CSV table of C-alpha atoms in Angstrom, one decimal:
chain,number,residue,atom,x,y,z
A,1,MET,CA,0.0,0.0,0.0
A,2,LEU,CA,1.3,3.4,-0.9
A,3,GLU,CA,2.3,5.3,2.2
A,4,GLN,CA,1.8,9.0,2.2
A,5,GLU,CA,2.7,11.1,5.2
A,6,ILE,CA,-0.5,13.2,5.1
A,7,PHE,CA,-2.7,10.1,5.3
A,8,ARG,CA,-0.5,8.0,7.6
A,9,VAL,CA,-2.0,6.7,11.0
A,10,ASP,CA,0.7,6.1,13.6
A,11,ASP,CA,-1.1,6.3,16.9
A,12,PRO,CA,-1.5,2.7,18.3
A,13,GLY,CA,-4.6,3.6,20.2
A,14,ARG,CA,-6.3,4.9,17.0
A,15,ILE,CA,-5.1,1.8,15.1
A,16,ARG,CA,-6.7,-0.5,17.7
A,17,ASP,CA,-9.9,1.6,17.7
A,18,ILE,CA,-10.2,1.1,13.9
A,19,ALA,CA,-9.7,-2.7,14.3
A,20,ARG,CA,-12.3,-2.8,17.1
A,21,ALA,CA,-14.9,-0.9,15.1
A,22,HIS,CA,-14.5,-3.0,12.0
A,23,PRO,CA,-13.9,-6.6,13.0
A,24,TRP,CA,-14.7,-8.3,9.7
A,25,ALA,CA,-11.3,-8.9,8.1
A,26,THR,CA,-9.5,-10.5,5.2
A,27,LEU,CA,-6.6,-12.9,5.9
A,28,ILE,CA,-4.0,-13.4,3.1
A,29,SER,CA,-1.3,-16.0,3.0
A,30,HIS,CA,1.3,-16.9,0.4
A,31,THR,CA,1.9,-20.7,0.6
A,32,PRO,CA,4.5,-22.7,-1.3
A,33,ASP,CA,1.9,-25.2,-2.7
A,34,ARG,CA,-1.3,-23.2,-3.2
A,35,GLY,CA,0.1,-19.7,-3.8
A,36,LEU,CA,-2.2,-17.0,-2.5
A,37,VAL,CA,-4.9,-18.1,0.0
A,38,VAL,CA,-7.6,-15.7,1.1
A,39,SER,CA,-10.2,-16.1,3.9
A,40,HIS,CA,-12.7,-13.7,5.5
A,41,LEU,CA,-13.2,-13.8,9.3
A,42,PRO,CA,-14.0,-11.8,12.4
A,43,VAL,CA,-11.0,-10.6,14.4
A,44,LEU,CA,-10.7,-9.1,17.9
A,45,VAL,CA,-8.1,-6.8,19.4
A,46,ASP,CA,-6.1,-8.7,22.1
A,47,ASP,CA,-5.9,-6.1,24.8
A,48,SER,CA,-4.2,-8.5,27.2
A,49,ARG,CA,-0.9,-7.9,25.4
A,50,GLN,CA,-1.2,-4.2,25.9
A,51,ASP,CA,-2.2,-4.7,29.6
A,52,ALA,CA,0.9,-6.9,30.1
A,53,GLY,CA,3.2,-4.4,28.3
A,54,ASP,CA,4.2,-7.0,25.7
A,55,THR,CA,7.1,-5.4,23.8
A,56,ARG,CA,6.4,-7.5,20.7
A,57,ASP,CA,3.2,-5.5,20.1
A,58,THR,CA,3.8,-2.8,17.5
A,59,GLY,CA,0.4,-1.4,17.9
A,60,CYS,CA,-2.2,-4.2,17.4
A,61,THR,CA,-2.4,-7.9,18.4
A,62,LEU,CA,-5.3,-9.7,16.9
A,63,LEU,CA,-7.3,-12.8,17.8
A,64,GLY,CA,-9.2,-14.8,15.3
A,65,HIS,CA,-10.4,-18.2,14.3
A,66,LEU,CA,-10.9,-20.2,11.1
A,67,ALA,CA,-12.3,-23.6,10.2
A,68,ARG,CA,-9.6,-26.1,10.6
A,69,ALA,CA,-9.7,-27.0,6.9
A,70,ASP,CA,-9.1,-23.3,6.1
A,71,ALA,CA,-6.3,-23.0,8.6
A,72,ARG,CA,-4.6,-26.0,6.9
A,73,ARG,CA,-4.9,-24.3,3.5
A,74,HIS,CA,-3.2,-21.2,4.9
A,75,GLU,CA,-0.6,-23.4,6.6
A,76,LEU,CA,-1.3,-21.2,9.6
A,77,GLY,CA,1.6,-20.6,11.8
A,78,SER,CA,4.3,-21.6,9.3
A,79,HIS,CA,4.8,-18.1,7.7
A,80,GLU,CA,3.9,-14.5,7.8
A,81,VAL,CA,0.4,-13.4,6.8
A,82,VAL,CA,-1.4,-10.1,6.3
A,83,VAL,CA,-4.8,-9.2,7.8
A,84,VAL,CA,-6.6,-6.4,6.0
A,85,ILE,CA,-9.2,-4.5,8.0
A,86,GLN,CA,-11.3,-2.1,6.0
A,87,GLY,CA,-12.8,0.9,7.8
A,88,PRO,CA,-15.3,3.4,6.5
A,89,HIS,CA,-15.0,4.2,2.8
A,90,GLY,CA,-16.9,5.7,0.0
A,91,TYR,CA,-17.1,7.4,-3.4
A,92,ILE,CA,-16.5,11.2,-3.6
A,93,SER,CA,-18.1,12.9,-6.6
A,94,PRO,CA,-16.4,16.0,-8.2
A,95,SER,CA,-19.8,17.8,-8.1
A,96,TRP,CA,-19.7,17.8,-4.3
A,97,TYR,CA,-16.7,20.2,-4.2
A,98,GLU,CA,-18.7,22.9,-5.9
A,99,GLU,CA,-15.5,24.2,-7.5
A,100,THR,CA,-13.1,23.1,-10.2
A,101,PRO,CA,-10.8,21.4,-11.0
A,102,HIS,CA,-11.6,18.1,-9.2
A,103,VAL,CA,-11.9,14.5,-10.3
A,104,PRO,CA,-13.7,11.5,-8.7
A,105,THR,CA,-11.8,9.9,-5.8
A,106,TRP,CA,-12.4,7.4,-3.0
A,107,ASN,CA,-12.0,8.2,0.7
A,108,PHE,CA,-11.1,5.3,3.0
A,109,THR,CA,-9.6,4.0,6.2
A,110,VAL,CA,-7.7,0.7,6.1
A,111,LEU,CA,-5.2,-1.3,8.2
A,112,HIS,CA,-2.7,-3.9,7.0
A,113,VAL,CA,-1.6,-6.0,10.0
A,114,HIS,CA,1.5,-8.2,9.3
A,115,GLY,CA,2.8,-11.0,11.4
A,116,ARG,CA,3.2,-14.7,12.0
A,117,PRO,CA,0.2,-16.3,13.6
A,118,GLU,CA,0.5,-18.2,16.9
A,119,VAL,CA,-1.8,-21.3,16.6
A,120,LEU,CA,-3.8,-21.8,19.8
A,121,ASP,CA,-4.6,-25.0,21.6
A,122,PRO,CA,-8.2,-26.2,21.9
A,123,ALA,CA,-8.8,-24.5,25.2
A,124,ASP,CA,-7.6,-21.1,24.1
A,125,THR,CA,-9.4,-21.5,20.8
A,126,TYR,CA,-12.7,-22.0,22.7
A,127,ASP,CA,-11.9,-18.9,24.7
A,128,VAL,CA,-11.5,-16.9,21.4
A,129,LEU,CA,-14.8,-18.2,20.2
A,130,SER,CA,-16.5,-17.2,23.4
A,131,ALA,CA,-14.9,-13.8,23.4
A,132,THR,CA,-16.0,-13.3,19.8
A,133,VAL,CA,-19.6,-14.1,20.7
A,134,ASP,CA,-19.4,-11.8,23.7
A,135,HIS,CA,-18.0,-9.0,21.5
A,136,PHE,CA,-21.0,-8.9,19.2
A,137,GLU,CA,-23.7,-10.0,21.7
A,138,ASP,CA,-22.8,-7.3,24.3
A,139,ARG,CA,-24.6,-4.7,22.1
A,140,LEU,CA,-27.9,-6.5,22.4
A,141,PRO,CA,-30.4,-5.9,25.2
A,142,GLU,CA,-30.2,-9.6,26.2
A,143,PRO,CA,-26.8,-10.9,25.2
A,144,TRP,CA,-26.6,-14.6,24.2
A,145,ARG,CA,-23.6,-16.5,25.6
A,146,LEU,CA,-21.8,-19.5,24.2
A,147,ALA,CA,-22.1,-21.2,27.6
A,148,ARG,CA,-25.9,-21.6,26.9
A,149,GLU,CA,-25.0,-24.3,24.4
A,150,GLU,CA,-21.7,-25.3,25.9
A,151,SER,CA,-21.8,-29.0,25.2
A,152,TYR,CA,-22.7,-28.4,21.5
A,153,ALA,CA,-20.3,-25.5,21.2
A,154,ARG,CA,-17.3,-27.5,22.6
A,155,ARG,CA,-18.1,-30.3,20.2
A,156,ILE,CA,-18.1,-28.1,17.0
A,157,ALA,CA,-15.1,-26.1,18.3
A,158,THR,CA,-12.9,-29.1,17.6
A,159,ALA,CA,-13.3,-28.2,13.9
A,160,VAL,CA,-12.0,-24.7,14.5
A,161,THR,CA,-8.4,-23.3,14.8
A,162,GLY,CA,-7.8,-20.2,16.8
A,163,PHE,CA,-4.8,-17.9,16.5
A,164,ARG,CA,-3.2,-14.9,17.9
A,165,LEU,CA,-1.4,-12.5,15.6
A,166,PRO,CA,1.2,-10.2,17.2
A,167,ALA,CA,1.8,-7.5,14.7
A,168,THR,CA,5.4,-7.2,13.4
A,169,LYS,CA,4.2,-4.3,11.1
A,170,VAL,CA,1.1,-2.3,10.9
A,171,THR,CA,0.4,0.0,7.9
A,172,ALA,CA,-2.6,2.2,8.6
A,173,LYS,CA,-4.0,4.8,6.2
A,174,ALA,CA,-6.8,7.2,6.5
A,175,LYS,CA,-7.4,9.1,3.3
A,176,LEU,CA,-10.0,11.6,4.4
A,177,SER,CA,-9.5,14.7,2.3
A,178,GLN,CA,-6.8,16.0,4.6
A,179,ASP,CA,-5.3,17.8,1.6
A,180,GLU,CA,-8.4,19.9,1.1
A,181,ARG,CA,-9.4,23.2,2.8
A,182,GLU,CA,-11.6,23.0,5.9
A,183,GLU,CA,-14.7,24.3,4.1
A,184,ILE,CA,-14.3,21.7,1.4
A,185,VAL,CA,-14.0,18.9,3.8
A,186,LEU,CA,-17.1,19.9,5.6
A,187,ARG,CA,-18.9,20.2,2.3
A,188,LEU,CA,-17.9,16.7,1.3
A,189,ALA,CA,-18.8,15.3,4.8
A,190,GLY,CA,-22.3,16.9,4.4
A,191,ALA,CA,-22.7,15.3,1.0
A,192,LEU,CA,-21.7,11.9,2.5
A,193,GLU,CA,-24.4,12.3,5.1
A,194,SER,CA,-27.2,13.0,2.7
A,195,ARG,CA,-26.4,12.3,-1.0
A,196,ARG,CA,-28.0,9.1,-2.1
A,197,PRO,CA,-26.9,6.6,-3.4
A,198,TYR,CA,-23.4,7.4,-2.0
A,199,ALA,CA,-24.2,8.4,1.5
A,200,VAL,CA,-21.8,7.0,4.1
A,201,PRO,CA,-22.5,8.8,7.4
A,202,GLU,CA,-19.7,6.8,9.2
A,203,LEU,CA,-17.2,8.1,6.6
A,204,ALA,CA,-18.5,11.6,7.1
A,205,ARG,CA,-17.9,11.3,10.9
A,206,ALA,CA,-14.4,10.1,10.3
A,207,MET,CA,-13.6,13.1,8.1
A,208,ARG,CA,-15.0,15.5,10.7
A,209,ASP,CA,-13.2,13.8,13.5
A,210,ILE,CA,-9.8,13.8,11.9
A,211,ARG,CA,-9.9,17.6,11.4
A,212,ARG,CA,-10.3,17.9,15.2
A,213,LYS,CA,-7.3,15.7,16.0
A,214,PRO,CA,-4.0,17.5,16.8
């Protein structure tokens, strides 16, 4: 990914916040036999590494799980992988600037998390599954817990491989019109809040928020 200073995200806290807010990720491996292998999966931020002051953490340690068959295809744990986390993104029409010259563009936030996965044992894999359920269920009025179906859940968990990914490198980019004047950014954000079919309110919020950050 092209790294441009104006769009670079370096703050570890902000990086983790992006990962927490957008847990549906893409895992990419390059294997000797199959070449590129790609899977899609939910990931969590492992805050325990931060709490313990783990010096290996360069900004983001992830937890995830795959079907065991997919983990074998990735040869998980035997080489470095990349996890791509896509934040808010959307099309920007030249007409929204209300001045010329401008061309169409795409605003976005994205993380590329590099590292070698640590394959977890069955007990830790089950803990990742339970934590993943809790992460999504906690937003509901009456959260469902994996323990409600523990016997069944433990049985099917044997077909799952959990992993921890301590990041050796994180490339984070937020292209949010930082190269435009304040009045233009606010105009574009307003369009993203209301202009169908390309309205993306979350992207508009990100554009407003980044202007407020020092």
